[in-house]
Short mmCIF file of N, CA and C in Angstrom, two decimals:
data_model
loop_
_atom_site.label_atom_id
_atom_site.label_comp_id
_atom_site.label_asym_id
_atom_site.label_seq_id
_atom_site.Cartn_x
_atom_site.Cartn_y
_atom_site.Cartn_z
N MET L 1 12.88 -4.96 10.07
CA MET L 1 11.85 -4.20 9.40
C MET L 1 12.02 -4.34 7.87
N TRP L 2 13.26 -4.14 7.42
CA TRP L 2 13.53 -4.23 5.99
C TRP L 2 13.14 -5.60 5.44
N ARG L 3 13.64 -6.65 6.11
CA ARG L 3 13.36 -8.02 5.63
C ARG L 3 11.88 -8.35 5.71
N ALA L 4 11.25 -7.95 6.80
CA ALA L 4 9.83 -8.27 6.97
C ALA L 4 8.98 -7.67 5.86
N ILE L 5 9.26 -6.43 5.51
CA ILE L 5 8.46 -5.79 4.46
C ILE L 5 8.86 -6.31 3.09
N GLN L 6 10.16 -6.45 2.83
CA GLN L 6 10.60 -6.95 1.53
C GLN L 6 10.12 -8.38 1.27
N ASN L 7 10.06 -9.21 2.33
CA ASN L 7 9.62 -10.60 2.16
C ASN L 7 8.11 -10.71 1.95
N ASN L 8 7.35 -9.75 2.43
CA ASN L 8 5.90 -9.86 2.38
C ASN L 8 5.23 -9.01 1.31
N TYR L 9 5.93 -8.04 0.76
CA TYR L 9 5.30 -7.13 -0.20
C TYR L 9 6.22 -6.91 -1.39
N GLU L 10 5.60 -6.75 -2.54
CA GLU L 10 6.33 -6.40 -3.75
C GLU L 10 6.25 -4.89 -3.88
N LEU L 11 7.39 -4.22 -3.68
CA LEU L 11 7.41 -2.77 -3.69
C LEU L 11 7.88 -2.22 -5.02
N GLU L 12 7.31 -1.08 -5.39
CA GLU L 12 7.80 -0.36 -6.56
C GLU L 12 9.02 0.44 -6.14
N GLU L 13 9.73 1.00 -7.12
CA GLU L 13 10.98 1.70 -6.84
C GLU L 13 10.81 2.84 -5.84
N HIS L 14 9.79 3.65 -6.01
CA HIS L 14 9.59 4.77 -5.09
C HIS L 14 9.22 4.29 -3.69
N GLU L 15 8.55 3.15 -3.60
CA GLU L 15 8.20 2.59 -2.29
C GLU L 15 9.45 2.03 -1.60
N THR L 16 10.34 1.46 -2.38
CA THR L 16 11.60 0.98 -1.81
C THR L 16 12.41 2.14 -1.24
N ALA L 17 12.40 3.27 -1.93
CA ALA L 17 13.09 4.46 -1.43
C ALA L 17 12.49 4.92 -0.10
N LEU L 18 11.17 4.88 0.00
CA LEU L 18 10.50 5.23 1.26
C LEU L 18 10.90 4.26 2.37
N LEU L 19 10.98 2.98 2.04
CA LEU L 19 11.36 1.97 3.02
C LEU L 19 12.79 2.18 3.50
N VAL L 20 13.70 2.53 2.58
CA VAL L 20 15.09 2.81 2.96
C VAL L 20 15.12 3.93 3.99
N GLU L 21 14.39 5.00 3.73
CA GLU L 21 14.37 6.13 4.67
C GLU L 21 13.72 5.75 5.99
N ALA L 22 12.69 4.92 5.95
CA ALA L 22 12.05 4.48 7.19
C ALA L 22 13.02 3.66 8.04
N VAL L 23 13.77 2.78 7.41
CA VAL L 23 14.74 1.95 8.14
C VAL L 23 15.85 2.83 8.73
N ARG L 24 16.32 3.79 7.96
CA ARG L 24 17.33 4.73 8.48
C ARG L 24 16.79 5.50 9.67
N THR L 25 15.54 5.89 9.59
CA THR L 25 14.91 6.64 10.69
C THR L 25 14.81 5.77 11.94
N VAL L 26 14.47 4.51 11.77
CA VAL L 26 14.42 3.59 12.91
C VAL L 26 15.79 3.45 13.55
N ASP L 27 16.84 3.33 12.73
CA ASP L 27 18.21 3.23 13.26
C ASP L 27 18.58 4.49 14.05
N LEU L 28 18.24 5.65 13.51
CA LEU L 28 18.54 6.91 14.20
C LEU L 28 17.76 7.00 15.51
N LEU L 29 16.52 6.58 15.50
CA LEU L 29 15.71 6.59 16.73
C LEU L 29 16.32 5.72 17.81
N GLU L 30 16.85 4.57 17.43
CA GLU L 30 17.50 3.70 18.41
C GLU L 30 18.71 4.39 19.04
N LYS L 31 19.50 5.10 18.22
CA LYS L 31 20.66 5.83 18.75
C LYS L 31 20.23 6.97 19.66
N LEU L 32 19.23 7.73 19.25
CA LEU L 32 18.74 8.83 20.06
C LEU L 32 18.16 8.34 21.39
N ASP L 33 17.41 7.26 21.34
CA ASP L 33 16.84 6.70 22.56
C ASP L 33 17.93 6.20 23.51
N SER L 34 19.01 5.67 22.95
CA SER L 34 20.13 5.22 23.78
C SER L 34 20.78 6.41 24.51
N VAL L 35 20.94 7.52 23.79
CA VAL L 35 21.51 8.72 24.40
C VAL L 35 20.62 9.21 25.53
N VAL L 36 19.32 9.24 25.31
CA VAL L 36 18.39 9.70 26.34
C VAL L 36 18.40 8.76 27.54
N ARG L 37 18.47 7.46 27.31
CA ARG L 37 18.54 6.51 28.42
C ARG L 37 19.82 6.72 29.24
N ASP L 38 20.93 6.98 28.55
CA ASP L 38 22.22 7.16 29.24
C ASP L 38 22.31 8.49 29.98
N GLU L 39 21.79 9.55 29.37
CA GLU L 39 21.99 10.90 29.92
C GLU L 39 20.75 11.47 30.60
N GLY L 40 19.62 10.83 30.45
CA GLY L 40 18.39 11.33 31.06
C GLY L 40 17.58 12.18 30.09
N ALA L 41 16.30 12.30 30.37
CA ALA L 41 15.39 13.02 29.48
C ALA L 41 15.49 14.53 29.63
N MET L 42 16.03 14.99 30.76
CA MET L 42 16.13 16.42 31.02
C MET L 42 17.60 16.81 31.18
N VAL L 43 17.94 18.04 30.77
CA VAL L 43 19.30 18.55 30.91
C VAL L 43 19.26 19.96 31.49
N GLU L 44 20.34 20.31 32.12
CA GLU L 44 20.49 21.68 32.64
C GLU L 44 20.98 22.58 31.51
N SER L 45 20.45 23.79 31.46
CA SER L 45 20.90 24.77 30.49
C SER L 45 20.96 26.12 31.19
N PRO L 46 21.56 27.12 30.56
CA PRO L 46 21.58 28.45 31.18
C PRO L 46 20.17 28.99 31.46
N GLN L 47 19.19 28.52 30.72
CA GLN L 47 17.80 28.95 30.92
C GLN L 47 17.06 28.08 31.93
N GLY L 48 17.70 27.08 32.46
CA GLY L 48 17.07 26.16 33.42
C GLY L 48 17.00 24.75 32.86
N VAL L 49 16.19 23.93 33.48
CA VAL L 49 16.04 22.54 33.06
C VAL L 49 15.16 22.49 31.81
N LYS L 50 15.60 21.71 30.83
CA LYS L 50 14.82 21.56 29.61
C LYS L 50 14.96 20.13 29.09
N ALA L 51 14.14 19.80 28.12
CA ALA L 51 14.19 18.47 27.51
C ALA L 51 15.53 18.26 26.81
N HIS L 52 16.05 17.05 26.92
CA HIS L 52 17.31 16.70 26.25
C HIS L 52 17.13 16.90 24.74
N PRO L 53 18.11 17.51 24.07
CA PRO L 53 18.00 17.69 22.62
C PRO L 53 17.77 16.38 21.87
N ALA L 54 18.32 15.28 22.35
CA ALA L 54 18.10 13.98 21.70
C ALA L 54 16.65 13.54 21.83
N ALA L 55 16.00 13.89 22.95
CA ALA L 55 14.59 13.55 23.13
C ALA L 55 13.73 14.37 22.18
N VAL L 56 14.09 15.64 22.02
CA VAL L 56 13.35 16.51 21.09
C VAL L 56 13.50 16.00 19.66
N GLU L 57 14.73 15.65 19.28
CA GLU L 57 14.96 15.13 17.93
C GLU L 57 14.25 13.79 17.73
N ALA L 58 14.23 12.95 18.74
CA ALA L 58 13.53 11.66 18.64
C ALA L 58 12.04 11.87 18.36
N ARG L 59 11.46 12.87 19.02
CA ARG L 59 10.04 13.16 18.77
C ARG L 59 9.83 13.52 17.31
N GLN L 60 10.70 14.35 16.76
CA GLN L 60 10.58 14.75 15.36
C GLN L 60 10.79 13.55 14.42
N GLN L 61 11.73 12.70 14.77
CA GLN L 61 12.00 11.52 13.94
C GLN L 61 10.82 10.53 13.98
N ARG L 62 10.15 10.43 15.12
CA ARG L 62 8.97 9.56 15.21
C ARG L 62 7.86 10.06 14.30
N ILE L 63 7.70 11.37 14.23
CA ILE L 63 6.70 11.95 13.32
C ILE L 63 7.08 11.63 11.87
N ALA L 64 8.36 11.81 11.54
CA ALA L 64 8.82 11.50 10.19
C ALA L 64 8.61 10.03 9.85
N LEU L 65 8.90 9.15 10.81
CA LEU L 65 8.72 7.71 10.59
C LEU L 65 7.25 7.39 10.34
N ALA L 66 6.38 7.97 11.13
CA ALA L 66 4.95 7.71 10.94
C ALA L 66 4.51 8.14 9.54
N ARG L 67 5.01 9.25 9.08
CA ARG L 67 4.65 9.73 7.74
C ARG L 67 5.22 8.83 6.65
N LEU L 68 6.45 8.37 6.83
CA LEU L 68 7.04 7.46 5.86
C LEU L 68 6.26 6.16 5.77
N LEU L 69 5.91 5.61 6.93
CA LEU L 69 5.15 4.35 6.94
C LEU L 69 3.76 4.53 6.37
N ALA L 70 3.14 5.67 6.64
CA ALA L 70 1.82 5.94 6.07
C ALA L 70 1.91 6.06 4.55
N ALA L 71 3.00 6.65 4.05
CA ALA L 71 3.18 6.79 2.61
C ALA L 71 3.36 5.43 1.93
N LEU L 72 3.87 4.44 2.65
CA LEU L 72 4.00 3.10 2.08
C LEU L 72 2.65 2.42 1.90
N ARG L 73 1.65 2.83 2.68
CA ARG L 73 0.28 2.32 2.59
C ARG L 73 0.21 0.80 2.72
N LEU L 74 0.95 0.25 3.68
CA LEU L 74 0.89 -1.19 3.92
C LEU L 74 -0.34 -1.51 4.74
N PRO L 75 -0.94 -2.68 4.55
CA PRO L 75 -2.11 -3.06 5.34
C PRO L 75 -1.75 -3.20 6.82
N VAL L 76 -2.71 -2.93 7.67
CA VAL L 76 -2.48 -2.96 9.11
C VAL L 76 -3.28 -4.11 9.72
N GLY L 77 -2.65 -4.84 10.63
CA GLY L 77 -3.36 -5.89 11.37
C GLY L 77 -3.68 -7.11 10.53
N ASP L 78 -4.54 -7.95 11.10
CA ASP L 78 -4.97 -9.18 10.44
C ASP L 78 -6.09 -8.86 9.47
N GLU L 79 -5.85 -9.01 8.20
CA GLU L 79 -6.82 -8.64 7.18
C GLU L 79 -7.51 -9.90 6.63
N GLU L 80 -8.37 -10.50 7.43
CA GLU L 80 -9.07 -11.70 6.98
C GLU L 80 -10.00 -11.34 5.84
N GLY L 81 -10.03 -12.21 4.86
CA GLY L 81 -10.92 -12.00 3.73
C GLY L 81 -10.33 -11.07 2.67
N ALA L 82 -9.21 -10.46 2.96
CA ALA L 82 -8.56 -9.57 1.99
C ALA L 82 -7.36 -10.30 1.39
N GLN L 83 -6.96 -9.86 0.23
CA GLN L 83 -5.78 -10.46 -0.38
C GLN L 83 -4.57 -10.15 0.49
N ALA L 84 -3.66 -11.10 0.58
CA ALA L 84 -2.50 -10.96 1.47
C ALA L 84 -1.63 -9.76 1.10
N ASN L 85 -1.43 -9.51 -0.18
CA ASN L 85 -0.54 -8.42 -0.59
C ASN L 85 -1.30 -7.17 -1.03
N ALA L 86 -2.59 -7.12 -0.79
CA ALA L 86 -3.36 -5.97 -1.22
C ALA L 86 -3.09 -4.78 -0.32
N ARG L 87 -3.00 -3.63 -0.93
CA ARG L 87 -2.84 -2.38 -0.17
C ARG L 87 -4.07 -1.53 -0.42
N PRO L 88 -4.33 -0.58 0.46
CA PRO L 88 -5.49 0.29 0.24
C PRO L 88 -5.36 1.02 -1.09
N ARG L 89 -6.51 1.31 -1.68
CA ARG L 89 -6.50 2.04 -2.94
C ARG L 89 -5.87 3.40 -2.75
N ARG L 90 -5.16 3.82 -3.75
CA ARG L 90 -4.56 5.15 -3.71
C ARG L 90 -5.61 6.17 -4.11
N ARG L 91 -5.50 7.34 -3.51
CA ARG L 91 -6.42 8.40 -3.88
C ARG L 91 -6.09 8.84 -5.30
N VAL L 92 -7.10 9.13 -6.05
CA VAL L 92 -6.93 9.52 -7.44
C VAL L 92 -7.42 10.95 -7.61
N GLY L 93 -6.82 11.66 -8.50
CA GLY L 93 -7.28 13.00 -8.79
C GLY L 93 -6.45 14.05 -8.07
N VAL L 94 -6.76 15.27 -8.39
CA VAL L 94 -6.03 16.39 -7.83
C VAL L 94 -6.97 17.22 -6.98
N ARG L 95 -6.47 17.63 -5.84
CA ARG L 95 -7.26 18.51 -4.98
C ARG L 95 -7.34 19.87 -5.63
N GLY L 96 -8.49 20.50 -5.55
CA GLY L 96 -8.66 21.83 -6.12
C GLY L 96 -7.86 22.88 -5.37
N VAL L 97 -7.78 24.05 -5.98
CA VAL L 97 -7.05 25.13 -5.34
C VAL L 97 -7.92 25.78 -4.29
N TYR L 98 -7.28 26.38 -3.32
CA TYR L 98 -7.98 27.09 -2.27
C TYR L 98 -7.96 28.57 -2.57
N GLY L 99 -9.05 29.23 -2.25
CA GLY L 99 -9.11 30.67 -2.44
C GLY L 99 -9.64 31.33 -1.19
N ILE L 100 -9.61 32.61 -1.19
CA ILE L 100 -10.13 33.36 -0.06
C ILE L 100 -11.61 33.57 -0.30
N ARG L 101 -12.43 33.23 0.70
CA ARG L 101 -13.87 33.38 0.56
C ARG L 101 -14.22 34.85 0.37
N GLY L 102 -15.16 35.08 -0.54
CA GLY L 102 -15.63 36.43 -0.76
C GLY L 102 -14.77 37.22 -1.73
N SER L 103 -13.68 36.63 -2.18
CA SER L 103 -12.84 37.36 -3.15
C SER L 103 -13.31 37.07 -4.56
N VAL L 104 -13.01 37.95 -5.43
CA VAL L 104 -13.38 37.79 -6.83
C VAL L 104 -12.20 37.17 -7.55
N ALA L 105 -12.50 36.14 -8.33
CA ALA L 105 -11.43 35.46 -9.06
C ALA L 105 -11.16 36.08 -10.38
#
């Protein structure tokens, strides 16, 4: 993953930091998945049968990985007609503040 992205894209410093965390997350997911394969997806507890803690943590790590990869904003799939190293435009501007409807400011 590291080599594939580093070889194909020129990353800025903050994007490299995101990639480092994404690669670490992938490594952790591999370890967690190995534990679940070895011990099973379900475990006995005093409260009864429940999901293995490693399976629960893997789910959370997959969410984190998806967010890290989305933050990198790398192009997805075969982008014919687009520049090879082009990434989607970044959103510009600041979102306004939220208030309670009907309240006086």
